Every structure is written in structure tokens, then in C-alpha cells.
PDB file of C-alpha atoms in Angstrom:
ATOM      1  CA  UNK A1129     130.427 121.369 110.091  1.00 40.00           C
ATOM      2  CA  UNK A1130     129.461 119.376 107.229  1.00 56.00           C
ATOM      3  CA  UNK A1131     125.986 117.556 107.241  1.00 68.00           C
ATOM      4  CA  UNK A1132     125.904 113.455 106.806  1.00 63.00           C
ATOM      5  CA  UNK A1133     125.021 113.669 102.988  1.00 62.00           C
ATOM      6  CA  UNK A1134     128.401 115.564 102.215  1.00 62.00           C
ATOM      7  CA  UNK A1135     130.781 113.462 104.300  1.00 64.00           C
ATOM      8  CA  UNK A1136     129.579 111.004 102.479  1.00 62.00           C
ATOM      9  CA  UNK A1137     130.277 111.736  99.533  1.00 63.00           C
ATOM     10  CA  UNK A1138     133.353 113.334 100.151  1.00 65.00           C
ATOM     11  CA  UNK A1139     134.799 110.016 101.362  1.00 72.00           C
ATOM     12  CA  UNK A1140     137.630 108.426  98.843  1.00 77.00           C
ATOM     13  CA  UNK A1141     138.597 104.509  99.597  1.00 83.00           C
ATOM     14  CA  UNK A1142     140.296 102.168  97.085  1.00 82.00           C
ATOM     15  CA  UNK A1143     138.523 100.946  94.631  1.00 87.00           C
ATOM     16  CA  UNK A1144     138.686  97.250  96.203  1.00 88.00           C
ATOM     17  CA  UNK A1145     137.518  98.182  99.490  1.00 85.00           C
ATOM     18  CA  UNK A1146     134.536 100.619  98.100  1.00 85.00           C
ATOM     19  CA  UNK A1147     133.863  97.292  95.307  1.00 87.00           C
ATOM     20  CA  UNK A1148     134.083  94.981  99.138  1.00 89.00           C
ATOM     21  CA  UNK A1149     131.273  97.711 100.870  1.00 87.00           C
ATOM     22  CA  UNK A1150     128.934  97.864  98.088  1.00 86.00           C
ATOM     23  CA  UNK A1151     129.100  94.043  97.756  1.00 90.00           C
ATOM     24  CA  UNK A1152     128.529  93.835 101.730  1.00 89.00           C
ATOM     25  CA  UNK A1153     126.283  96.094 101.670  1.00 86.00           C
ATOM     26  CA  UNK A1154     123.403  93.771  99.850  1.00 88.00           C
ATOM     27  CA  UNK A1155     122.968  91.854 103.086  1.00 90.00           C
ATOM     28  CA  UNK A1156     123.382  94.453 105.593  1.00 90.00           C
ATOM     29  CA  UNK A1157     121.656  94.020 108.404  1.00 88.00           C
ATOM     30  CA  UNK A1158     121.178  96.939 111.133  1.00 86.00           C
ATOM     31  CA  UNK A1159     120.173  95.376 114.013  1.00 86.00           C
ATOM     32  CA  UNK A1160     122.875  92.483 114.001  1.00 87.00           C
ATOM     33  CA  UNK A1161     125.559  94.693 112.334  1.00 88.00           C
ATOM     34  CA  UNK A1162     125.725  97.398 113.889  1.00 90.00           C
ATOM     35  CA  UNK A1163     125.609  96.057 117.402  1.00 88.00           C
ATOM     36  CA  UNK A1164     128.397  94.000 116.641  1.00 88.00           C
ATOM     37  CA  UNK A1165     130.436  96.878 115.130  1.00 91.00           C
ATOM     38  CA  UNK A1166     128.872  99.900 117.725  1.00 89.00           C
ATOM     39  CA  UNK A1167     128.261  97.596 120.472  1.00 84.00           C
ATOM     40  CA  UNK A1168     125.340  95.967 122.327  1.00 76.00           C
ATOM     41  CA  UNK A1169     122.545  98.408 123.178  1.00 78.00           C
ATOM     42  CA  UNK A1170     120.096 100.402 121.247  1.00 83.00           C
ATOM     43  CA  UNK A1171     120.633 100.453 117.709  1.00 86.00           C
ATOM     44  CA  UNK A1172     120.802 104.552 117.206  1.00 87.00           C
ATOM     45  CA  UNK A1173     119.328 106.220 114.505  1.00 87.00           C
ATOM     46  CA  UNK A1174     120.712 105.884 110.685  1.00 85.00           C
ATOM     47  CA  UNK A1175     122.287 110.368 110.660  1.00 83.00           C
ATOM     48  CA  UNK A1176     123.665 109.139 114.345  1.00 87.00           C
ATOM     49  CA  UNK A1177     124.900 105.237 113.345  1.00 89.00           C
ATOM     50  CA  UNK A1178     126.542 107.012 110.519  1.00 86.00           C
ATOM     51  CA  UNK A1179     128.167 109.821 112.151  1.00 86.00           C
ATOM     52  CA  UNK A1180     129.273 106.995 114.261  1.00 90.00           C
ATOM     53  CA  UNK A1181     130.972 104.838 112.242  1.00 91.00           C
ATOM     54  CA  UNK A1182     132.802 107.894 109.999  1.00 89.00           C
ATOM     55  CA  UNK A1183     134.665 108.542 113.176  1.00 90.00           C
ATOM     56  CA  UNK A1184     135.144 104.462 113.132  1.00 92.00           C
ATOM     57  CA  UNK A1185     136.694 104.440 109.580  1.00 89.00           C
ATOM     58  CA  UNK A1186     138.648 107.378 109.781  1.00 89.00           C
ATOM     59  CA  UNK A1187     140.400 105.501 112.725  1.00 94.00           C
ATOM     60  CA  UNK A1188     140.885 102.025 110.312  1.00 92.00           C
ATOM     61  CA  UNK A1189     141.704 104.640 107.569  1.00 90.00           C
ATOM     62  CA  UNK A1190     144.717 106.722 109.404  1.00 93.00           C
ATOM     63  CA  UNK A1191     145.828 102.940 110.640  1.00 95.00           C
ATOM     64  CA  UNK A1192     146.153 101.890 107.179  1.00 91.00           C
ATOM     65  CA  UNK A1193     147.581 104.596 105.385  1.00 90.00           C
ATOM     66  CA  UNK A1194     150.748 104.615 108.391  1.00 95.00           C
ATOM     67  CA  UNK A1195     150.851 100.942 107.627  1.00 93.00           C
ATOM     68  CA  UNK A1196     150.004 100.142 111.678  1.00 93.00           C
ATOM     69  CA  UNK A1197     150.480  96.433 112.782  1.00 93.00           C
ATOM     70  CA  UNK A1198     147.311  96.259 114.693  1.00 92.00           C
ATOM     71  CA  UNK A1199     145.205  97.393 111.309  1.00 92.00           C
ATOM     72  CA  UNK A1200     142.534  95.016 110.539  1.00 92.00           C
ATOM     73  CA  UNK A1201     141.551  94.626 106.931  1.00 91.00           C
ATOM     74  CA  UNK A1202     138.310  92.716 107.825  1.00 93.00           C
ATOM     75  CA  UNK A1203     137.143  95.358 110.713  1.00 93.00           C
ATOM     76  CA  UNK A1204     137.859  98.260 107.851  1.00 92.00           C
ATOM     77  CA  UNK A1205     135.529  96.309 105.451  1.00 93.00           C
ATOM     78  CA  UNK A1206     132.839  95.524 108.123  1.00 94.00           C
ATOM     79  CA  UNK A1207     132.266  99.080 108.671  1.00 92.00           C
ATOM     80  CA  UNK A1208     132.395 100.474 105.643  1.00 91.00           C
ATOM     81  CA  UNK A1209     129.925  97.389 104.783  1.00 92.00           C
ATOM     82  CA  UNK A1210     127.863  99.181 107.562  1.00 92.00           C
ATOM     83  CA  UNK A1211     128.319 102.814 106.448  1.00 89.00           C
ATOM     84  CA  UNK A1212     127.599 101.790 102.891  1.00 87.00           C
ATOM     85  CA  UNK A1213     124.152 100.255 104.303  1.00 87.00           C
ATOM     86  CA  UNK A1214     123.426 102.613 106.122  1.00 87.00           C
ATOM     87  CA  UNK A1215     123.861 105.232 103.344  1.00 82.00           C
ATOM     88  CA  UNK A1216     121.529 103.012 101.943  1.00 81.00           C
ATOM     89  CA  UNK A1217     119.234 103.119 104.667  1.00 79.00           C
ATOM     90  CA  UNK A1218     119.099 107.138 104.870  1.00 78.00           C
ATOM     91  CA  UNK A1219     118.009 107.399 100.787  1.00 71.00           C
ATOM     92  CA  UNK A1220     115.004 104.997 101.285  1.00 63.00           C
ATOM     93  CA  UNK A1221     111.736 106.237 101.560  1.00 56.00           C
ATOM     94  CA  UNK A1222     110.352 106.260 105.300  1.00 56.00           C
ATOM     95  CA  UNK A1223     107.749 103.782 105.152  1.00 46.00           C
ATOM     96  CA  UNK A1224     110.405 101.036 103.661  1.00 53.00           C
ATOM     97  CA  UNK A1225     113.001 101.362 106.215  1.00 51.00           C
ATOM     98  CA  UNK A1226     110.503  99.396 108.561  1.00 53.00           C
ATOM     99  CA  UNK A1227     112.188  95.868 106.662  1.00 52.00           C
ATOM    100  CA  UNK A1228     115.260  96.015 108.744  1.00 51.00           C
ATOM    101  CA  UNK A1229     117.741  95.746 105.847  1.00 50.00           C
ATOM    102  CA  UNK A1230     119.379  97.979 104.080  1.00 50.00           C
ATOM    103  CA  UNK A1231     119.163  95.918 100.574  1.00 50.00           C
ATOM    104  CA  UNK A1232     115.901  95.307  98.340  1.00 49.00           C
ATOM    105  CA  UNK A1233     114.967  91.688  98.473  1.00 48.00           C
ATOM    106  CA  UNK A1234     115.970  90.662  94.649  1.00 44.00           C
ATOM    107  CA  UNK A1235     119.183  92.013  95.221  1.00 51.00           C
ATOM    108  CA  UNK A1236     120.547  89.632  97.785  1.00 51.00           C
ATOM    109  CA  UNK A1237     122.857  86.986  97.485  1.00 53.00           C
ATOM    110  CA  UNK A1238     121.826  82.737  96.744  1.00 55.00           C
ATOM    111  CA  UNK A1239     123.499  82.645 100.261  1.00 53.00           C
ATOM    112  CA  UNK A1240     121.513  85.027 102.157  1.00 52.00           C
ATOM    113  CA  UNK A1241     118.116  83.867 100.468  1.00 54.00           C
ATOM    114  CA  UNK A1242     118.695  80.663 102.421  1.00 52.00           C
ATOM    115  CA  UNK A1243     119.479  81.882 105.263  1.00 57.00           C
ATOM    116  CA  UNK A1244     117.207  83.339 107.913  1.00 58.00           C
ATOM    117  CA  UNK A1245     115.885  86.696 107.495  1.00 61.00           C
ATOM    118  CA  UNK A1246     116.881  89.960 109.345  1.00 72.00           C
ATOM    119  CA  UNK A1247     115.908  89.887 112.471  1.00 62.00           C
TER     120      UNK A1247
END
């Protein structure tokens, strides 16, 4: 079984929907994203959330490549917005994943400077 680090980077997306997580991915959020992607409840770990939503994307992933009807674009990108933060998450040092975001502070969007901060 292959640890988090190396399914990681073994995953392969388009280029547009890897340039759509890493753009996401500046105002990722954990607590509000991932309960709205895993569901309400306790926000799990970052090794478990990711594990999680791998198994998530694969899903979108097979749906897209068979060209499914009920494939969402926008639910593909939200996770891997997710995954891509939480990646994120994992390479910070400990004592900085306490700010609840994924992203440093001078990299976030006009747009998400305005608005409140991570709760």
C-alpha cells in the first residue's frame, strides 16, 4: 500500500484542472471545505482528509474519463481544490498549521482579503 506522499504525487489530472486546484487552493479553508465536501462532523486529520478525498476524486475521475452524465465539473474541482490544500497543509511545519488555512496570508486573492477570515 502506498503511503499519502506517493499517491500524491503519482496523481496525473489535466493541466486545466491541476492550474483550477492550485488556484483554489490559495483560499482553502479546512474547516468550511471539507465539511462541505466530507460532510458535517469532525474535520479528520490532514493523512485521513486526504486519503479521503483520493477515494473522492478517483470516483469524479473514472466518471469523467467514461464521459458519465451525472459528472460534475465543479464537484471534481472542489476536491481537488481540497486535496491540493490539504497537500498543502501536510508540508507545513506543525506549529503553522494552527491558522486554519492551507495558504500563506500574502498569497491570497483581493477577494478573499476582504472577506472574513477562516473560521
Amino acid at each position: 500500500m502506498q503511503d499519502v506522499f506517493s499517491r500524491l504525487t503519482l496523481l496525473r489530472r489535466p493541466r486545466i484542472l491541476a492550474r483550477a486546484a492550485r488556484l483554489g487552493a490559495q483560499n482553502y479553508c479546512r474547516k468550511r471545505d471539507l465539511r462541505r465536501i466530507l460532510g458535517y462532523g469532525a474535520v479528520p486529520k490532514p493523512a485521513a482528509a486526504v486519503m479521503r478525498l483520493l477515494e473522492i476524486e478517483s470516483a469524479f475521475n473514472a466518471a469523467r474519463l467514461a464521459g458519465e452524465a451525472g459528472y460534475s465539473l465543479i464537484r471534481h474541482v472542489d476536491v481537488l481544490i481540497a486535496l491540493a490544500g490539504e497537500a498543502g497543509y501536510l508540508h507545513r511545519p506543525e506549529h503553522l498549521r494552527d491558522a486554519g488555512t492551507a495558504a500563506h496570508a500574502d498569497r491570497r486573492s483581493d477577494a478573499a482579503e476582504s472577506a472574513a477570515p477562516c473560521p
